[in-house]
Amino acid sequence: MSKFIKKIIIKKPDDWHVHLRDNEVLRKVVKYTGKFYKRAVIMPNLDNPITNCSKGIAYRSRILKSMHLNYQFQPLMTCYLTNLTIPKELEIGFSNKIFIAAKFYPNYSTTNSKTGIKKISDLTSVLECMEKIGMPLLIHGEEMHKNIDIYDREAKFIEKTLDPLRKKFPKLKIVLEHITTKESVEYIKKSDFNYLSATITPHHLMLNRNDMFCGGMKPYLYCLPVLKKNTHQMALRKAISKGDKHFFLGSDTAPHLHKNKINLLSCAGIFNAPSSLLSYVKVFEEMNALKHLQSFCSENGPKFYNMPINQETITIVKKPFKIIEKINIGKDIIIPFLSGETLNWSLENKY
Ligand code: NCD
Ligand code: ZN
């Protein structure tokens, strides 16, 4: 059926998980998110993380200054939790709309997480406060221990950290970010979506670990949580194709300089802002589920965050769209996801 669809009109989407970085990278990448999305949740894991209100305010204004094309774009800021975070800071940040949420990175789980949390019990007073004021907790859900296999970290996190946490704080609003496994899909589907939802990236929907390792190892597909087996990819695709309210768009666009991707230690992260929305369209089309595209891209996120659904619409048409090959940053470059490839959907009349 959907192969006959040539035009889709949906409420303007939001991206609920974005890394914009800072300085020249910020100035060069922000327009790609601004083109496709009205609002974006901005991750706080800068080299110098956003750990308090004044850093949040300053970073937000740097983002707005870098956005020339789309003055409607709204960055929604998040606070990076450390074992020094005090509840009062979050209360002030949330009630004054400086922060929309706070982010929990397990210690050494991903890019810039060396000041992440070692023991979740260090956050008890912070989580009590967040539960009381209704401030969402965004989680990088991987259990970090040298004896836990990297492919099992997400499932182990649910068992060892998330499930006990939810029993202790049943009214805490939680987003399990960038889920990658069938265990996460199953666990989340059982929950009340007002209290536990999840974002899903385009790359985890489109790819599995074979794509990364077969025919040569591709560092540009290295991200965290790492790409999983095909059966997990299928579970994610099925989850979104049913229009389930628990799941919404969070691209995890995460730019890194080429020299840091192609290095003895490659940085984790995929810069997908130029292609993310049109990649999701491709997946929904393949799943014959375009009728659920709008709920995933534009409705389920705002419902979880108790925010209005965008009123303006975008029109997506069946027309080839070539993804840019690279972005120049000083003497270096950033290569986007699907660099130079052609997708068969475009935004109408714009690019
Ligand atoms: C992200 C980054 O580079 O900041 N990397 C990634 O692989 N996803 C951090 C994160 O979300 O884990
Ligand atoms: Zn991320």
Coordinates of C-alpha atoms and ligand atoms in Angstrom, one line a residue:
M1 CA 0.0 0.0 0.0
S2 CA 2.6 2.5 1.1
K3 CA 4.6 2.2 -2.1
F4 CA 1.8 4.3 -3.7
I5 CA 2.1 7.1 -1.2
K6 CA 3.9 10.0 -2.7
K7 CA 3.3 12.8 -0.2
I8 CA 3.0 12.8 3.6
I9 CA 2.0 15.8 5.8
I10 CA 2.7 15.5 9.5
K11 CA 2.9 17.9 12.4
K12 CA 6.5 19.3 12.6
P13 CA 8.6 16.7 14.4
D14 CA 10.8 17.2 17.5
D15 CA 14.1 15.4 18.2
W16 CA 14.2 14.3 21.9
H17 CA 17.9 13.4 22.0
V18 CA 20.6 15.6 20.3
H19 CA 24.3 16.3 20.8
L20 CA 25.3 19.7 19.4
R21 CA 28.7 20.1 21.0
D22 CA 30.1 23.7 21.2
N23 CA 32.1 26.4 19.3
E24 CA 32.7 25.7 15.6
V25 CA 31.1 22.3 15.6
L26 CA 28.0 23.7 17.2
R27 CA 27.9 26.5 14.6
K28 CA 28.2 24.1 11.7
V29 CA 25.9 21.3 12.8
V30 CA 22.9 23.0 14.5
K31 CA 21.2 24.1 11.3
Y32 CA 20.7 20.4 10.3
T33 CA 18.6 19.8 13.4
G34 CA 16.9 23.2 13.0
K35 CA 15.8 22.3 9.4
F36 CA 13.9 19.2 10.3
Y37 CA 12.8 19.7 13.9
K38 CA 11.0 22.4 15.9
R39 CA 12.4 21.5 19.3
A40 CA 15.3 19.4 20.4
V41 CA 16.4 18.0 23.7
I42 CA 20.1 19.0 24.0
M43 CA 22.4 16.6 25.7
P44 CA 24.7 18.1 28.4
N45 CA 27.8 16.0 27.9
L46 CA 30.1 18.7 26.7
D47 CA 33.9 18.4 27.5
N48 CA 32.9 20.7 30.4
P49 CA 29.4 19.2 31.1
I50 CA 26.3 21.3 31.8
T51 CA 25.9 20.7 35.5
N52 CA 24.1 23.8 36.7
C53 CA 21.6 26.5 35.7
S54 CA 24.2 29.1 34.8
K55 CA 26.0 26.8 32.4
G56 CA 22.6 25.7 31.0
I57 CA 21.5 29.3 30.3
A58 CA 24.9 30.2 28.7
Y59 CA 24.9 27.1 26.5
R60 CA 21.3 27.7 25.4
S61 CA 22.2 31.2 24.2
R62 CA 25.3 29.9 22.3
I63 CA 23.0 27.5 20.5
L64 CA 20.4 30.2 19.6
K65 CA 23.2 32.5 18.4
S66 CA 24.5 29.7 16.1
M67 CA 21.1 29.1 14.6
H68 CA 20.8 31.5 11.6
L69 CA 18.3 29.6 9.5
N70 CA 15.4 28.8 11.7
Y71 CA 14.6 31.2 14.5
Q72 CA 11.6 29.1 15.5
F73 CA 14.0 26.4 16.8
Q74 CA 13.8 25.7 20.5
P75 CA 16.6 24.0 22.3
L76 CA 15.4 22.2 25.4
M77 CA 18.2 22.0 27.9
T78 CA 19.2 19.2 30.2
C79 CA 21.3 19.0 33.3
Y80 CA 24.2 16.5 33.6
L81 CA 23.9 14.6 37.0
T82 CA 27.0 14.1 39.0
N83 CA 27.5 13.0 42.6
L84 CA 27.7 16.7 43.4
T85 CA 24.4 17.7 42.0
I86 CA 22.1 19.3 44.6
P87 CA 18.3 19.0 44.4
K88 CA 17.8 22.7 44.8
E89 CA 19.7 23.4 41.5
L90 CA 17.4 21.0 39.7
E91 CA 14.3 22.5 41.4
I92 CA 15.4 26.0 40.3
G93 CA 16.3 24.9 36.8
F94 CA 13.1 23.0 36.3
S95 CA 10.7 25.6 37.7
N96 CA 12.3 28.4 35.7
K97 CA 12.2 26.3 32.5
I98 CA 16.0 26.4 32.2
F99 CA 16.1 22.6 32.2
I100 CA 13.5 20.2 30.8
A101 CA 15.1 17.1 32.3
A102 CA 18.3 15.8 33.9
K103 CA 20.6 13.2 32.4
F104 CA 22.1 10.2 34.2
Y105 CA 25.2 8.8 32.6
P106 CA 26.8 5.8 34.3
N107 CA 30.4 6.5 35.0
Y108 CA 32.6 5.9 31.9
S109 CA 29.7 4.6 29.9
T110 CA 30.1 6.9 26.8
T111 CA 31.5 10.2 25.5
N112 CA 32.4 12.6 28.3
S113 CA 31.0 10.5 31.1
K114 CA 34.0 10.4 33.5
T115 CA 32.1 12.5 36.0
G116 CA 29.0 10.2 35.5
I117 CA 27.4 8.3 38.3
K118 CA 29.2 5.4 40.0
K119 CA 26.5 4.3 42.4
I120 CA 22.8 5.2 41.7
S121 CA 22.4 5.5 45.5
D122 CA 24.5 8.7 45.3
L123 CA 21.5 10.2 43.5
T124 CA 18.8 9.4 46.1
S125 CA 18.0 12.9 47.3
V126 CA 18.2 14.2 43.7
L127 CA 15.7 11.5 42.4
E128 CA 13.4 12.1 45.3
C129 CA 13.3 15.8 44.3
M130 CA 12.8 15.0 40.6
E131 CA 9.9 12.6 41.4
K132 CA 8.3 15.3 43.6
I133 CA 8.5 18.1 41.0
G134 CA 7.8 15.9 37.9
M135 CA 11.2 16.5 36.3
P136 CA 12.0 13.7 33.8
L137 CA 15.2 11.6 34.3
L138 CA 16.9 10.7 31.0
I139 CA 19.0 7.5 31.2
H140 CA 21.9 6.1 29.3
G141 CA 21.0 2.6 30.1
E142 CA 24.1 0.4 30.2
E143 CA 25.4 -1.4 33.2
M144 CA 29.1 -0.7 33.4
H145 CA 31.2 -3.5 34.8
K146 CA 34.3 -5.1 33.3
N147 CA 32.7 -8.6 33.5
I148 CA 29.5 -7.6 31.7
D149 CA 29.7 -8.2 28.0
I150 CA 29.1 -5.0 26.0
Y151 CA 26.2 -6.7 24.2
D152 CA 24.5 -7.4 27.5
R153 CA 24.9 -4.1 29.2
E154 CA 21.5 -2.7 28.3
A155 CA 19.5 -5.8 29.4
K156 CA 21.6 -6.0 32.6
F157 CA 20.9 -2.3 33.3
I158 CA 17.2 -3.0 33.3
E159 CA 17.6 -5.9 35.7
K160 CA 20.1 -4.4 38.1
T161 CA 19.4 -0.6 38.0
L162 CA 16.3 0.4 36.2
D163 CA 13.8 -2.0 37.7
P164 CA 14.9 -1.4 41.3
L165 CA 15.0 2.3 40.6
R166 CA 11.4 2.3 39.4
K167 CA 10.2 0.3 42.4
K168 CA 11.8 2.9 44.7
F169 CA 10.5 5.9 42.7
P170 CA 7.3 4.8 41.1
K171 CA 6.2 8.3 40.0
L172 CA 9.5 9.4 38.6
K173 CA 9.2 10.1 34.9
I174 CA 11.9 8.2 33.0
V175 CA 13.1 8.1 29.4
L176 CA 15.3 5.2 28.6
E177 CA 17.4 6.7 25.8
H178 CA 18.4 5.1 22.5
I179 CA 17.2 1.6 23.3
T180 CA 18.7 -1.2 21.3
T181 CA 17.3 -4.5 22.5
K182 CA 14.2 -6.6 22.5
E183 CA 14.5 -6.8 26.3
S184 CA 14.1 -3.0 26.5
V185 CA 11.1 -3.1 24.1
E186 CA 9.4 -5.7 26.1
Y187 CA 10.1 -4.0 29.5
I188 CA 8.9 -0.6 28.3
K189 CA 5.8 -1.9 26.7
K190 CA 4.6 -3.2 30.0
S191 CA 5.0 0.2 31.8
D192 CA 2.7 3.2 32.1
F193 CA 4.0 5.4 29.3
N194 CA 3.6 8.6 31.4
Y195 CA 6.4 7.2 33.7
L196 CA 8.6 5.2 31.3
S197 CA 9.1 5.8 27.6
A198 CA 12.0 5.3 25.2
T199 CA 13.7 7.0 22.3
I200 CA 14.9 5.0 19.3
T201 CA 17.6 6.2 16.8
P202 CA 17.4 5.8 13.0
H203 CA 20.7 3.9 12.9
H204 CA 19.5 1.2 15.4
L205 CA 16.4 0.8 13.3
M206 CA 18.3 0.6 10.0
L207 CA 21.3 -1.4 11.0
N208 CA 22.7 -4.3 13.1
R209 CA 26.1 -5.4 14.1
N210 CA 26.8 -7.2 10.8
D211 CA 26.6 -3.8 9.1
M212 CA 29.4 -2.7 11.3
F213 CA 31.7 -5.7 11.1
C214 CA 31.1 -7.4 7.7
G215 CA 33.2 -6.5 4.7
G216 CA 35.6 -4.3 6.8
M217 CA 35.1 -2.7 10.2
K218 CA 33.3 0.6 9.9
P219 CA 34.3 3.0 12.7
Y220 CA 31.6 5.5 11.5
L221 CA 29.0 3.0 12.7
Y222 CA 30.5 2.8 16.2
C223 CA 28.1 4.3 18.7
L224 CA 26.9 3.5 22.2
P225 CA 25.0 1.5 22.9
V226 CA 26.6 -0.5 20.1
L227 CA 24.6 -1.9 17.2
K228 CA 23.1 -5.3 18.2
K229 CA 22.0 -8.5 16.5
N230 CA 19.5 -8.5 13.8
T231 CA 16.8 -10.0 16.1
H232 CA 17.0 -6.9 18.3
Q233 CA 16.9 -4.6 15.3
M234 CA 13.7 -6.4 14.2
A235 CA 12.2 -5.9 17.7
L236 CA 12.8 -2.1 17.5
R237 CA 11.3 -1.9 14.1
K238 CA 8.2 -3.9 15.2
A239 CA 7.8 -1.7 18.2
I240 CA 7.5 1.5 16.2
S241 CA 5.4 0.1 13.5
K242 CA 2.5 -0.5 15.8
G243 CA 2.1 3.1 16.8
D244 CA 2.9 2.4 20.5
K245 CA 2.9 5.6 22.6
H246 CA 5.9 4.5 24.6
F247 CA 8.4 5.1 21.7
F248 CA 9.4 8.4 20.2
L249 CA 12.0 10.1 18.0
G250 CA 15.4 10.7 19.5
S251 CA 18.1 10.6 16.8
D252 CA 21.2 10.7 19.2
T253 CA 22.9 12.7 16.5
A254 CA 26.5 12.8 17.9
P255 CA 29.1 14.6 15.7
H256 CA 32.8 13.7 16.1
L257 CA 35.7 15.0 14.1
H258 CA 37.1 12.6 11.5
K259 CA 40.5 12.5 13.2
N260 CA 38.7 11.2 16.4
K261 CA 36.6 8.7 14.6
I262 CA 39.6 7.3 12.7
N263 CA 42.1 6.9 15.5
L264 CA 43.6 4.2 17.6
L265 CA 40.7 4.7 19.9
S266 CA 37.6 5.7 17.9
C267 CA 35.0 7.9 19.5
A268 CA 31.5 6.6 19.8
G269 CA 28.8 8.5 18.1
I270 CA 27.0 8.9 14.7
F271 CA 26.2 12.3 13.3
N272 CA 22.9 11.8 11.6
A273 CA 21.2 15.2 11.8
P274 CA 21.3 15.7 7.9
S275 CA 19.5 12.4 7.3
S276 CA 17.7 11.4 10.5
L277 CA 14.1 12.4 9.7
L278 CA 14.2 11.0 6.2
S279 CA 15.7 7.8 7.5
Y280 CA 12.8 7.3 9.9
V281 CA 10.4 7.9 7.0
K282 CA 12.3 5.1 5.0
V283 CA 11.9 2.7 7.9
F284 CA 8.2 3.4 8.5
E285 CA 7.6 3.0 4.7
E286 CA 9.5 -0.4 4.7
M287 CA 7.4 -1.5 7.7
N288 CA 4.2 -0.4 5.9
A289 CA 3.5 1.8 8.9
L290 CA 3.5 5.4 7.5
K291 CA 0.2 6.0 9.3
H292 CA 2.1 5.9 12.6
L293 CA 4.9 8.2 11.5
Q294 CA 3.3 11.3 13.0
S295 CA 2.8 9.7 16.4
F296 CA 6.4 8.6 16.6
C297 CA 7.9 11.9 15.2
S298 CA 5.6 14.5 16.6
E299 CA 3.1 13.3 19.2
N300 CA 4.4 10.8 21.6
G301 CA 7.4 12.9 22.8
P302 CA 5.4 16.0 23.6
K303 CA 2.7 13.9 25.4
F304 CA 5.4 12.3 27.6
Y305 CA 6.9 15.7 28.4
N306 CA 3.5 17.4 28.9
M307 CA 4.2 19.9 26.1
P308 CA 2.0 21.0 23.2
I309 CA 2.1 19.2 19.9
N310 CA 3.5 21.5 17.2
Q311 CA 0.7 23.1 15.2
E312 CA 2.7 23.7 12.0
T313 CA 3.1 20.9 9.5
I314 CA 5.9 19.7 7.2
T315 CA 5.4 18.0 3.9
I316 CA 7.5 15.1 2.9
V317 CA 7.5 14.0 -0.8
K318 CA 8.7 11.0 -2.7
K319 CA 11.7 12.6 -4.4
P320 CA 15.4 11.7 -4.2
F321 CA 17.4 13.5 -1.6
K322 CA 21.2 13.2 -1.5
I323 CA 22.8 13.4 1.9
I324 CA 25.8 15.8 2.1
E325 CA 29.2 14.1 2.0
K326 CA 31.0 16.0 4.7
I327 CA 31.1 19.2 6.7
N328 CA 34.4 21.2 7.0
I329 CA 35.5 22.1 10.5
G330 CA 38.8 24.0 10.4
K331 CA 41.2 21.6 8.7
D332 CA 39.2 18.6 9.7
I333 CA 35.8 17.2 8.6
I334 CA 32.7 15.5 10.0
I335 CA 31.2 12.8 8.0
P336 CA 27.5 12.3 8.4
F337 CA 25.5 9.0 8.6
L338 CA 24.6 7.9 5.0
S339 CA 27.2 10.4 3.6
G340 CA 26.7 10.9 -0.2
E341 CA 23.8 8.4 -0.3
T342 CA 20.4 9.1 -1.8
L343 CA 17.2 8.6 0.2
N344 CA 14.0 8.5 -1.7
W345 CA 12.1 11.0 0.5
S346 CA 12.7 14.8 0.7
L347 CA 11.2 17.8 2.5
E348 CA 9.0 19.6 0.0
N349 CA 10.3 22.8 -1.7
K350 CA 13.1 23.4 0.7
Y351 CA 16.3 21.6 0.2
Ligands
NCD1 C1 27.2 10.1 22.3 C2 28.2 11.2 22.2 O1 29.1 11.2 21.3 O2 28.1 12.2 22.9 N1 27.8 8.9 21.7 C3 27.1 7.8 21.2 O3 27.7 6.9 20.8 N2 25.8 7.8 21.3 C4 26.9 9.9 23.7 C5 25.8 8.9 24.0 O4 24.6 9.3 23.8 O5 26.1 7.8 24.4
ZN2 ZN 23.4 10.5 23.0

